[in-house]
PDB file of C-alpha atoms in Angstrom:
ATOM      1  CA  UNK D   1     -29.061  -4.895  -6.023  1.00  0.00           C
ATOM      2  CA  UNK D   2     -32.571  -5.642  -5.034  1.00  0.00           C
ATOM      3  CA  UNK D   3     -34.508  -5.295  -2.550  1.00  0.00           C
ATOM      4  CA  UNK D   4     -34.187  -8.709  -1.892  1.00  0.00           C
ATOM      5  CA  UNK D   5     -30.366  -8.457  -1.707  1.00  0.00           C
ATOM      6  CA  UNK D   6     -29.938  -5.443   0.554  1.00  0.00           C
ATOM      7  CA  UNK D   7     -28.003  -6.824   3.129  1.00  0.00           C
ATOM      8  CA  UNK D   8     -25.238  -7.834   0.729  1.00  0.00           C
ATOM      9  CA  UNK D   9     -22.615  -5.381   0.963  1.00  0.00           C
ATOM     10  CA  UNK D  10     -18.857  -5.463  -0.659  1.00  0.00           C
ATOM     11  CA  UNK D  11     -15.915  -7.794   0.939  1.00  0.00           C
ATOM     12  CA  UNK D  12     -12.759  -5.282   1.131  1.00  0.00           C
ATOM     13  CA  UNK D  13     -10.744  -9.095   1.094  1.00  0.00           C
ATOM     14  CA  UNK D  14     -11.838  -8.389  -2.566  1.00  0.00           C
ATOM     15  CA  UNK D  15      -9.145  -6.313  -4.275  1.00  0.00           C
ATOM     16  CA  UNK D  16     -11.526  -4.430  -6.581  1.00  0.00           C
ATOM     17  CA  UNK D  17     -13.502  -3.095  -3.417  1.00  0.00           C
ATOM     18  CA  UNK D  18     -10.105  -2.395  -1.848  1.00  0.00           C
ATOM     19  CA  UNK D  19      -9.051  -0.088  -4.606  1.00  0.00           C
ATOM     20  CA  UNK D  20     -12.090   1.345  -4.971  1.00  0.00           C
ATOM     21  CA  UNK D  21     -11.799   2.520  -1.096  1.00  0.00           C
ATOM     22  CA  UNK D  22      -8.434   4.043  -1.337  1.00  0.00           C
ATOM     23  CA  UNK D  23      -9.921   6.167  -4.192  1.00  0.00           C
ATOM     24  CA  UNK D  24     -11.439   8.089  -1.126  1.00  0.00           C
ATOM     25  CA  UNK D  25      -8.464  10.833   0.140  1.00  0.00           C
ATOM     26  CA  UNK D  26      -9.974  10.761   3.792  1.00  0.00           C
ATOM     27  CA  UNK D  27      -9.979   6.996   3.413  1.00  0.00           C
ATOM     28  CA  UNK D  28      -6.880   6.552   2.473  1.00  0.00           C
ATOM     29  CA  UNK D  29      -5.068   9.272   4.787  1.00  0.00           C
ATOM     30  CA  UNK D  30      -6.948   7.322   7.776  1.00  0.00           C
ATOM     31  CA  UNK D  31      -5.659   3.768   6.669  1.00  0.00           C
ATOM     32  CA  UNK D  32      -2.111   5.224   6.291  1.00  0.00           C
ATOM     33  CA  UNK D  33      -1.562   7.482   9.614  1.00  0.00           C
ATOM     34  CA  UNK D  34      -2.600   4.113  11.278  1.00  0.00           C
ATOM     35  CA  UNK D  35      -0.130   1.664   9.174  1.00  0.00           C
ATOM     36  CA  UNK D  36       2.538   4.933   9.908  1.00  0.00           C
ATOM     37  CA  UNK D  37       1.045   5.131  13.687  1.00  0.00           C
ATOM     38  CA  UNK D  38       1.014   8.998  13.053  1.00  0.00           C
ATOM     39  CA  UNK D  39      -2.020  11.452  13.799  1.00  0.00           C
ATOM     40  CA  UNK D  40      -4.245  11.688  10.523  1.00  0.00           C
ATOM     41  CA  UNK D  41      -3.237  15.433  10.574  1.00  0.00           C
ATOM     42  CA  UNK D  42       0.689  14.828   9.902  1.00  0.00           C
ATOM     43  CA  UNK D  43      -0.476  13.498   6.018  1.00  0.00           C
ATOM     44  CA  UNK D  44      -0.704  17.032   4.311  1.00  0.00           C
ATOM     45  CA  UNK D  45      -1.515  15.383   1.246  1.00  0.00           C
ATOM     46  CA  UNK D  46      -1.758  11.542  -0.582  1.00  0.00           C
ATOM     47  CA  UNK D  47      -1.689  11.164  -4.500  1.00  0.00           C
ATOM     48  CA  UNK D  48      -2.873   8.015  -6.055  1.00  0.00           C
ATOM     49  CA  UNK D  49      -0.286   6.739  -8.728  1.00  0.00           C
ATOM     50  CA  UNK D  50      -1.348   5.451 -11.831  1.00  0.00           C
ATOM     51  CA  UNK D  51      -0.820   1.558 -11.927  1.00  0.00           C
ATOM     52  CA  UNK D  52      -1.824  -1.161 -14.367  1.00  0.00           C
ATOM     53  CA  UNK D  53      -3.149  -4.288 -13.590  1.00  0.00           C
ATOM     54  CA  UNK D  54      -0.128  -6.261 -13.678  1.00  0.00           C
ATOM     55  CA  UNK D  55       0.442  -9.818 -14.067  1.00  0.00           C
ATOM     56  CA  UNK D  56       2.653 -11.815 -12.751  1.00  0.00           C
ATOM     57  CA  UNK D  57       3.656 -13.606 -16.231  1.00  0.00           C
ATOM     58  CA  UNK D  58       2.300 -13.242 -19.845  1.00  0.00           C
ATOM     59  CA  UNK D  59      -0.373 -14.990 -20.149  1.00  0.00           C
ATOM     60  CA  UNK D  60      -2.148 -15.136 -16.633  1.00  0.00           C
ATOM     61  CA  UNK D  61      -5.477 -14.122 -16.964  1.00  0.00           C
ATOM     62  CA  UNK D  62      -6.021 -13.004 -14.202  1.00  0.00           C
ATOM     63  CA  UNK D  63      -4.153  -9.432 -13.081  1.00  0.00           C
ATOM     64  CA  UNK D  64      -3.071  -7.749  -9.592  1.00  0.00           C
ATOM     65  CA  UNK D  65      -4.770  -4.813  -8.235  1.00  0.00           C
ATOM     66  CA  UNK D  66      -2.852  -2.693  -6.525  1.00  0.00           C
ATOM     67  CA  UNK D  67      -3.037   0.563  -4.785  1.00  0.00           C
ATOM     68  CA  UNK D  68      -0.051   2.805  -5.258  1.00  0.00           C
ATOM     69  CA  UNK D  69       0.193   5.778  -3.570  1.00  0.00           C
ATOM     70  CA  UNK D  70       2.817   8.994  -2.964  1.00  0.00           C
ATOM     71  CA  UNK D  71       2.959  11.269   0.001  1.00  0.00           C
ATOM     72  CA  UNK D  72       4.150  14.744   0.412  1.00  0.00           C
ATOM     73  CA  UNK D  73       7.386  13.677   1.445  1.00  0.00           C
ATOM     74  CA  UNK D  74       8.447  11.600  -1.247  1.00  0.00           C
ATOM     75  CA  UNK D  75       7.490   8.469   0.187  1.00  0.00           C
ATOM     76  CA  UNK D  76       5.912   5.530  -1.840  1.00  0.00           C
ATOM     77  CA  UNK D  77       3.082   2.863  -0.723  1.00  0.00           C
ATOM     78  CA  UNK D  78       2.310   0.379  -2.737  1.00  0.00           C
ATOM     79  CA  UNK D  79      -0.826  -1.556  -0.757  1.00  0.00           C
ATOM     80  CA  UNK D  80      -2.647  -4.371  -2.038  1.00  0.00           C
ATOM     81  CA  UNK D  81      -4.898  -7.180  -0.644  1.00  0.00           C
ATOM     82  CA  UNK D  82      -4.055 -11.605  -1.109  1.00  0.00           C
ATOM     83  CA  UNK D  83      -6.796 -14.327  -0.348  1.00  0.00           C
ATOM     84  CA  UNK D  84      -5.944 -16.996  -1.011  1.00  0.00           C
ATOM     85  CA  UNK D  85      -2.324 -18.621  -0.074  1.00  0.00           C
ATOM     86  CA  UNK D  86       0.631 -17.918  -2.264  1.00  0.00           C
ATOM     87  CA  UNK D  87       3.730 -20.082  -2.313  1.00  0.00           C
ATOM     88  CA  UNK D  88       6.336 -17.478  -3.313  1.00  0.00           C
ATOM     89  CA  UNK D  89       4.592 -14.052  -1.515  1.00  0.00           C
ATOM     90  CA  UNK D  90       7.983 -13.708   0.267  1.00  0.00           C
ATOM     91  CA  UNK D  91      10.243 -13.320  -2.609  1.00  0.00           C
ATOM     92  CA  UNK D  92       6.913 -11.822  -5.228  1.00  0.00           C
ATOM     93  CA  UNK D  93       6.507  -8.653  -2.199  1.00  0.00           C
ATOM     94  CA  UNK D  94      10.409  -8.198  -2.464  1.00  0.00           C
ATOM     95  CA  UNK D  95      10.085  -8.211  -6.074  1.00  0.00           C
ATOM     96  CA  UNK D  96       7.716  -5.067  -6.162  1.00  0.00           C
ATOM     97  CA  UNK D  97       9.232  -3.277  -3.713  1.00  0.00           C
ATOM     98  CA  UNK D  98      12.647  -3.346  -5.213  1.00  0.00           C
ATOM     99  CA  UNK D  99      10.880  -2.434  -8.800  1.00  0.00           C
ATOM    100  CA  UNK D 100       9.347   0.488  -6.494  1.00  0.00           C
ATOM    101  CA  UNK D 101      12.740   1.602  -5.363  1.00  0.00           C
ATOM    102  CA  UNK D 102      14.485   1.279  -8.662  1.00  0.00           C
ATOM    103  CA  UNK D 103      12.256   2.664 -10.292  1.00  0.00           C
ATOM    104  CA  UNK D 104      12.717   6.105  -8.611  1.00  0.00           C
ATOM    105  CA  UNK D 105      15.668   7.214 -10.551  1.00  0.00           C
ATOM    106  CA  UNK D 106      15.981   8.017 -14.155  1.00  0.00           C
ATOM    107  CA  UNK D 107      19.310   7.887 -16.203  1.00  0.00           C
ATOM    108  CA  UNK D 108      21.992   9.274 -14.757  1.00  0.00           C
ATOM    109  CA  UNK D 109      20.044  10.928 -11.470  1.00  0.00           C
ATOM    110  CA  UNK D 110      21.640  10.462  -8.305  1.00  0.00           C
ATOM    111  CA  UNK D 111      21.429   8.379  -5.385  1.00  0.00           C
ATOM    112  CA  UNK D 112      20.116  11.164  -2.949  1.00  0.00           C
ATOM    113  CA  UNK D 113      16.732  11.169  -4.819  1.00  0.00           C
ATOM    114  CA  UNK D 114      15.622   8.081  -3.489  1.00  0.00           C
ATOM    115  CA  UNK D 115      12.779   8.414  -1.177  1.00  0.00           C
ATOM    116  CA  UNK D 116      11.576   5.385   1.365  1.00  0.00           C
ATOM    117  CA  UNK D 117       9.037   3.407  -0.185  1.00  0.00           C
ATOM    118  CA  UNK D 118       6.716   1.007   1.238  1.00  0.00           C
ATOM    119  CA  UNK D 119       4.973  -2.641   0.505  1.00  0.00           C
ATOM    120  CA  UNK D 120       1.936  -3.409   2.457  1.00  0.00           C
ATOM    121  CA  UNK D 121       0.718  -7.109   1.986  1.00  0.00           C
ATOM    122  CA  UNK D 122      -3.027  -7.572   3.476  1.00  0.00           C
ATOM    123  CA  UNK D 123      -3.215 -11.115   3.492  1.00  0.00           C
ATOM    124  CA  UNK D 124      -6.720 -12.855   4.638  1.00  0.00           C
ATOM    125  CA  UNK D 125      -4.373 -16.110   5.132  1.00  0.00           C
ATOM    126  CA  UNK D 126      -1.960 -17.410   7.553  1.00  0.00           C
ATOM    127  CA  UNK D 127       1.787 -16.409   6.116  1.00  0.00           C
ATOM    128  CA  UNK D 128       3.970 -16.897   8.899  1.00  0.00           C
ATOM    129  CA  UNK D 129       2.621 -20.392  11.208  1.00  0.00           C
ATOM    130  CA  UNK D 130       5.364 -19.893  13.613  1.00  0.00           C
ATOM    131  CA  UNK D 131       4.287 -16.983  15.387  1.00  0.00           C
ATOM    132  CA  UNK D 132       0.572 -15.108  16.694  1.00  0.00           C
ATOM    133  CA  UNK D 133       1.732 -11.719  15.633  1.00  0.00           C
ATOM    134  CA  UNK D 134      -0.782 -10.426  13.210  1.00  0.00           C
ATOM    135  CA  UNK D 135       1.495  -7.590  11.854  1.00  0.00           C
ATOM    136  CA  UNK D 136       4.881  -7.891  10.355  1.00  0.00           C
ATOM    137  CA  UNK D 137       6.868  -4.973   9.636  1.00  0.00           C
ATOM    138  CA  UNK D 138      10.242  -6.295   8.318  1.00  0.00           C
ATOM    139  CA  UNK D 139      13.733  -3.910   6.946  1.00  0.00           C
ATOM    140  CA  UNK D 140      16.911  -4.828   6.429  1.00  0.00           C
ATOM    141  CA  UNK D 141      19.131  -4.443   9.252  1.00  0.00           C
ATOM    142  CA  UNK D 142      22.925  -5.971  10.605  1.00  0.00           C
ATOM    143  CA  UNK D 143      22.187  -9.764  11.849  1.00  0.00           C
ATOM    144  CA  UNK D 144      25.076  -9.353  14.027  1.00  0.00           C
ATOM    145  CA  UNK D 145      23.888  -5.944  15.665  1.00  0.00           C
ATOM    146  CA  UNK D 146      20.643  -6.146  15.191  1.00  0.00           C
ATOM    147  CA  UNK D 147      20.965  -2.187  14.149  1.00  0.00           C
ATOM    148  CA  UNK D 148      18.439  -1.292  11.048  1.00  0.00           C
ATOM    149  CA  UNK D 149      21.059  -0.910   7.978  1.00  0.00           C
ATOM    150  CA  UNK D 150      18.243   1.885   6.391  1.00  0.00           C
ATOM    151  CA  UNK D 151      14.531   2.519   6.405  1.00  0.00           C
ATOM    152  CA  UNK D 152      13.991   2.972   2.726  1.00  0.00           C
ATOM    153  CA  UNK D 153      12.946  -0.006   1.796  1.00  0.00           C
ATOM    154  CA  UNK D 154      10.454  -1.935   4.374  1.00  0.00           C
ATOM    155  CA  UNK D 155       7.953  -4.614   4.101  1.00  0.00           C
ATOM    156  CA  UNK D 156       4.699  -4.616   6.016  1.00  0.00           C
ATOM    157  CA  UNK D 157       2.655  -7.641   6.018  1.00  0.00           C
ATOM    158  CA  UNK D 158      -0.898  -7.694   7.603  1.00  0.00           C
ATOM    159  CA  UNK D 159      -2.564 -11.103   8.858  1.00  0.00           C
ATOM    160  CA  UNK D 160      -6.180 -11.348   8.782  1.00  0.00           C
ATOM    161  CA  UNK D 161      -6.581 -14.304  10.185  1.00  0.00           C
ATOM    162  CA  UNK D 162      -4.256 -13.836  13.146  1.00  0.00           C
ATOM    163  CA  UNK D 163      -6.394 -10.948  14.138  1.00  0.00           C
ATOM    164  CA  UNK D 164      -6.339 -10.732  18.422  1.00  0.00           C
ATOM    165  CA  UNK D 165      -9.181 -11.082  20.599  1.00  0.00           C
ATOM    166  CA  UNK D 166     -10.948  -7.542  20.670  1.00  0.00           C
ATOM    167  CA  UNK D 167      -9.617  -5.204  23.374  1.00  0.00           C
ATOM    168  CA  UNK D 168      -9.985  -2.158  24.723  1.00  0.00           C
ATOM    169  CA  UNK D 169      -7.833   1.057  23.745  1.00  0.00           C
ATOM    170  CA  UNK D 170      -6.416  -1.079  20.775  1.00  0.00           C
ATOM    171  CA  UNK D 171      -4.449  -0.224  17.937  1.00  0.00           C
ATOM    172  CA  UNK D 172      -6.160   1.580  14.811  1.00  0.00           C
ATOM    173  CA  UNK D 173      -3.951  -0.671  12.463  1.00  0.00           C
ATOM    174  CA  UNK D 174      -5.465  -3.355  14.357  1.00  0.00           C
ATOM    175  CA  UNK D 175      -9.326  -1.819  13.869  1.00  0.00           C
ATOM    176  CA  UNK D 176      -8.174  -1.461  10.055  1.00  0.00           C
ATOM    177  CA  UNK D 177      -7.761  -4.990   9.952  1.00  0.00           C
ATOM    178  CA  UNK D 178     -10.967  -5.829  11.409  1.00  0.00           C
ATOM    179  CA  UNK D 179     -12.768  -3.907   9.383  1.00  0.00           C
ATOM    180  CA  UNK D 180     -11.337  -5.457   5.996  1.00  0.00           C
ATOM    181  CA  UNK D 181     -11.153  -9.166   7.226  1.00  0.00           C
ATOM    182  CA  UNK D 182     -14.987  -8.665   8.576  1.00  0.00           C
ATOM    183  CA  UNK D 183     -17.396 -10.211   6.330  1.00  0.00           C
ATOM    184  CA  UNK D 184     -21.032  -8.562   7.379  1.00  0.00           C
ATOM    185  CA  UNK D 185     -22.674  -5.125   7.879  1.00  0.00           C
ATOM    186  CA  UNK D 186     -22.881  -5.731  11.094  1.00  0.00           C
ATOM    187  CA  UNK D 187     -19.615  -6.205  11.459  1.00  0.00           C
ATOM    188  CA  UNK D 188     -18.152  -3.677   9.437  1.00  0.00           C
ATOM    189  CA  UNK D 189     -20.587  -1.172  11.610  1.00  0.00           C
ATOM    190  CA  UNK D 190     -20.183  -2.241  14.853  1.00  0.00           C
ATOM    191  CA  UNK D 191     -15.916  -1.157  13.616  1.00  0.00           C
ATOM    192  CA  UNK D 192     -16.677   2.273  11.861  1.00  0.00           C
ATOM    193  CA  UNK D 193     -18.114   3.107  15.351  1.00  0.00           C
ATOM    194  CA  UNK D 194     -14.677   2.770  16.988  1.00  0.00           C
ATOM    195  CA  UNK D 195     -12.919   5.948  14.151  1.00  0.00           C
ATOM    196  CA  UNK D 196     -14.476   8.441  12.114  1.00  0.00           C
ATOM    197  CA  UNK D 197     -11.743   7.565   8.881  1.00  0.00           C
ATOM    198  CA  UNK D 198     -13.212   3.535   9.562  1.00  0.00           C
ATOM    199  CA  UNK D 199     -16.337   5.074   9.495  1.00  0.00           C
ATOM    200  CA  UNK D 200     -15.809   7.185   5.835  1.00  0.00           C
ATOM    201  CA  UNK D 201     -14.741   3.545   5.070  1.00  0.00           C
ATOM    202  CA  UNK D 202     -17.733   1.995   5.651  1.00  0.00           C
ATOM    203  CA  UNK D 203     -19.897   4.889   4.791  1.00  0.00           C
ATOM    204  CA  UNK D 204     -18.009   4.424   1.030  1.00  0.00           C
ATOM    205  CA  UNK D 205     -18.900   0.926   1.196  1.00  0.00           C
ATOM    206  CA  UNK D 206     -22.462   1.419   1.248  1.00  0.00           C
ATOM    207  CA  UNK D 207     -21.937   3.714  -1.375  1.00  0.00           C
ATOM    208  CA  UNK D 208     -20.362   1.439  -3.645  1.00  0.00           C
ATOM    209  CA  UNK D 209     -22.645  -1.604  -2.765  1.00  0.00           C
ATOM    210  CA  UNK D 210     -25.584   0.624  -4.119  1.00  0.00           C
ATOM    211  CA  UNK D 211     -23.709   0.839  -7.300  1.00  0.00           C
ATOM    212  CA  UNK D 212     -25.643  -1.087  -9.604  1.00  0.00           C
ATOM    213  CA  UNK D 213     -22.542  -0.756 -12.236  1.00  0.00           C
ATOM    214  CA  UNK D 214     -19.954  -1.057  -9.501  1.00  0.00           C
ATOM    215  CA  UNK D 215     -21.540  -4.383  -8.067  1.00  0.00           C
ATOM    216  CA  UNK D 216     -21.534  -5.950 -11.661  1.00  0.00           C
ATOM    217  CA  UNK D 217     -17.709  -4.938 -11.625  1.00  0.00           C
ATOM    218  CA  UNK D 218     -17.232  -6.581  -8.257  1.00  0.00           C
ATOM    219  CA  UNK D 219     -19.257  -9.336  -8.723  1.00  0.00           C
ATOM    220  CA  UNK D 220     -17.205 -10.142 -12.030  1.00  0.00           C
ATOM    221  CA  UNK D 221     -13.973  -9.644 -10.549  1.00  0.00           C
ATOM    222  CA  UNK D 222     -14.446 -12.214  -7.769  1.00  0.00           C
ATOM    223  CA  UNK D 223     -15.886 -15.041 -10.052  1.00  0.00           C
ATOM    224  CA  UNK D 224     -12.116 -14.210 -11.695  1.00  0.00           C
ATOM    225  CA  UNK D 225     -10.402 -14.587  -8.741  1.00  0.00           C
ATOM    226  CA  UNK D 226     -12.501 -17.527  -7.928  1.00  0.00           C
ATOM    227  CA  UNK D 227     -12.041 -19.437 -11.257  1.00  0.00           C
ATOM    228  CA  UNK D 228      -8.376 -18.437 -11.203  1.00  0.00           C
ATOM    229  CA  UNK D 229      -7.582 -20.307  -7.763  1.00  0.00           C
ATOM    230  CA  UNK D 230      -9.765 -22.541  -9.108  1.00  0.00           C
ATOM    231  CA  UNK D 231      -7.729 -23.781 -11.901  1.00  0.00           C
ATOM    232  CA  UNK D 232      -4.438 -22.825  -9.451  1.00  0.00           C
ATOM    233  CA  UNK D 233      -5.655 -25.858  -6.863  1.00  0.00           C
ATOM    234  CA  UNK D 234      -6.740 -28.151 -10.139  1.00  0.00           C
ATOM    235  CA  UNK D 235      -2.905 -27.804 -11.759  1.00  0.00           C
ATOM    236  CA  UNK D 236      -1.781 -28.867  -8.233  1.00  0.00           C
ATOM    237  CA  UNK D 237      -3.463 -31.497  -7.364  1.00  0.00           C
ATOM    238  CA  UNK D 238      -3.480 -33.216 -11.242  1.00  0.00           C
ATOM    239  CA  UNK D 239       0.584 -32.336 -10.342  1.00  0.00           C
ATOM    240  CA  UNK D 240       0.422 -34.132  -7.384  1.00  0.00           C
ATOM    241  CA  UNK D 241      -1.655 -37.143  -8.340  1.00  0.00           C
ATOM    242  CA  UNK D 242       1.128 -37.295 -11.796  1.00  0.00           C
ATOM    243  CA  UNK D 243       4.222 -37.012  -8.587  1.00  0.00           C
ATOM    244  CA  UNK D 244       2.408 -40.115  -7.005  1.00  0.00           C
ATOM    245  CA  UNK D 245       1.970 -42.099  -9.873  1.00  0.00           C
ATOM    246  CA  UNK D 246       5.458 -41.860 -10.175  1.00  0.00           C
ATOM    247  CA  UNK D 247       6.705 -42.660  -7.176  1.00  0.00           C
ATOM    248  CA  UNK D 248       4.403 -45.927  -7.503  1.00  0.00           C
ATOM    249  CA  UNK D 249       5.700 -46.991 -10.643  1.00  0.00           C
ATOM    250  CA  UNK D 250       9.626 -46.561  -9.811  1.00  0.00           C
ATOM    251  CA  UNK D 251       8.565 -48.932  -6.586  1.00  0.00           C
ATOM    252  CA  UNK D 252       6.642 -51.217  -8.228  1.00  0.00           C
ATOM    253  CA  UNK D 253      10.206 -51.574 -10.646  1.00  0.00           C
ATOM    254  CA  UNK D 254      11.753 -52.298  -7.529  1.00  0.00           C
ATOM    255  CA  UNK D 255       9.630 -55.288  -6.587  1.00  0.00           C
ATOM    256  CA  UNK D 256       7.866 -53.728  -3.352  1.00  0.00           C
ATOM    257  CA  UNK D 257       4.265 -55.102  -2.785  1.00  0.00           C
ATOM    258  CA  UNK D 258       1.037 -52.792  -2.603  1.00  0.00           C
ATOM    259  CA  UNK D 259       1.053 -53.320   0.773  1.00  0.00           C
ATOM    260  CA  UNK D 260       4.649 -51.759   1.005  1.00  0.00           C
ATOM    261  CA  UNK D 261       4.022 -49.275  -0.865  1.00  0.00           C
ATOM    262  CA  UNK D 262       0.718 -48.115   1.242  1.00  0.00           C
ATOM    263  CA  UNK D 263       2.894 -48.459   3.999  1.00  0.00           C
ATOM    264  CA  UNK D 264       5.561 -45.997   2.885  1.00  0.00           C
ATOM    265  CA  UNK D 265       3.173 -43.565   1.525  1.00  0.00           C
ATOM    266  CA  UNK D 266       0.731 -43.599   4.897  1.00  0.00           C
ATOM    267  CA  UNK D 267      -2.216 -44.864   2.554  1.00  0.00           C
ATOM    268  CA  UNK D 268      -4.557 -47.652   2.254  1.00  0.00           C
ATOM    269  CA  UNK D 269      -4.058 -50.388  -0.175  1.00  0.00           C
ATOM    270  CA  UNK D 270      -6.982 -49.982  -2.242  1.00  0.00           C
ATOM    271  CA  UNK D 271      -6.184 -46.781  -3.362  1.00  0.00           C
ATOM    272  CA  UNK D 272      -2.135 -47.771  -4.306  1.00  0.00           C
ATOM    273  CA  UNK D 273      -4.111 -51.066  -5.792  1.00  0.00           C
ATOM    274  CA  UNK D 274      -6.716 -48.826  -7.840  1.00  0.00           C
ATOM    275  CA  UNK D 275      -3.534 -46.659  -9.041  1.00  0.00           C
ATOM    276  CA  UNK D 276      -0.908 -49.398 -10.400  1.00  0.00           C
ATOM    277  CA  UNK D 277      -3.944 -50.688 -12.282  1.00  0.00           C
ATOM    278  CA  UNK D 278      -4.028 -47.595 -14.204  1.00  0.00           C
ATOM    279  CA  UNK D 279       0.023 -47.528 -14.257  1.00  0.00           C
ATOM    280  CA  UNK D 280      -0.601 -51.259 -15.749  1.00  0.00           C
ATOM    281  CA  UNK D 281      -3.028 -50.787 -18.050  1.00  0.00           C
ATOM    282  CA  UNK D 282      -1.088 -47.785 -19.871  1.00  0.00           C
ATOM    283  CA  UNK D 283      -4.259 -45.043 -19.049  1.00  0.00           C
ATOM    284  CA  UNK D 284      -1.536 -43.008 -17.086  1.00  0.00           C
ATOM    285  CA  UNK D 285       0.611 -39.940 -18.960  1.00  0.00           C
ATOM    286  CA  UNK D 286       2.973 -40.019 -16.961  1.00  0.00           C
TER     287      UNK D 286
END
């Protein structure tokens, strides 16, 4: 960066920056204790895993960052950060975390080696519209008892954008959350003031924003992610204008008027007019 460009400091929203954080031990024992609500001091020790940046089918492009990690006790956190909204993040999550579990066990090992393990979704989008909580943590448990069935597998999913009104004596989860869904220095100081492991955070931030190399990197990896939901929305919305065209033409068949047909799809005429021309005139691949 320039002079000219020192304000500009890394988004953790972006998951390059995110991993790049957890690489720091006191970093990443601070974000944990306070997803765990345990003192800092209870995590003897945290080992980053080796993980690949998977994809969710062959040919995607564009890969998943995550952050794997294994504590002293056998337990297994597999962290990573979502921008923009995903359909299926319910049933993709459960996916991982399962693969986690599973794949604790080799051939013929038993069952009493399994150790809890742990998916954290940070999501800087709104995943579950019914509700104000910002933090999720979800296990499976008896429906009719309401009694947790076993805490070795659990989801937890973090809401940025569901993030409370600032209060006093809050929770350090909660400050966590601020710090990654904040989007200026000033910000991300005015946080690291509140916790000295928010404050290594930040203090690694700077670090990495200096980077000349390490800013290329993160500057590349969000034009990806950019041109990847990019392309996502275009597929969509060339899917949804094919869906409409559609619908028009099997109405049309059944002798309803444009005016009808704006009716029963909440639209004005022109536009239904403007598309049954090009159903008409063949220019449609539908």
């Amino acid at each position: 960066m320039t002079k000219k460009d020192d304000n500009l400091i890394m988004l953790p929203t972006v998951d390059l920056c995110f991993k790049e954080l957890m690489n720091n031990p006191k970093v990443r024992i601070g974000f944990i204790a306070a997803l765990l609500d345990i003192p800092p001091e209870q995590i003897k020790e945290t080992t980053l895993q080796p993980t690949e940046l998977r994809r969710e089918y062959g040919e995607q492009k564009l890969g998943i960052l995550d952050v794997n990690v294994l504590l002293q006790d056998g337990t297994q956190i597999d962290m990573e950060i979502q921008v923009a909204p995903f359909r299926y993040w319910d049933a993709r999550a459960l996916f991982y975390l399962c693969g986690l579990f599973t794949g604790q066990l080799g051939k013929g090992e038993p069952y009493s080696k399994l150790k809890r393990c742990i998916h954290v979704s940070i999501l800087d989008f709104i995943h579950f519209p019914e509700d104000a909580e910002c933090c999720h943590r979800i296990s499976l448990c008896d429906k009719t008892t309401g009694q947790r069935y076993t805490d070795l597998m659990e989801l937890r999913i973090l809401e940025l954008k569901k993030l409370p009104v600032r209060t006093e004596g809050e929770k350090l989860l909660i400050s966590w959350m601020r710090f990654f869904a904040a989007k200026t220095r000033k910000e991300m100081r005015m946080v690291a003031q509140t916790d000295e492991y928010i404050d290594e955070a930040f203090e690694e931030l700077e670090k990495l924003s200096a980077d000349k190399q390490k800013w290329m990197e993160y500057e590349a990896r969000q034009k990806a992610i950019r041109d990847y939901n990019t392309q996502v929305q275009s597929y969509w919305e060339e899917g949804q204008r094919h869906l409409k065209l559609e619908l028009i033409r099997k109405k049309l068949a059944r002798g309803k008027s444009l005016e009808q047909i704006a009716e029963d799809l909440e639209t004005d005429v022109e536009s239904i007019r403007a598309l049954a021309e090009e159903i008409s005139g063949g220019t449609s691949s539908v």
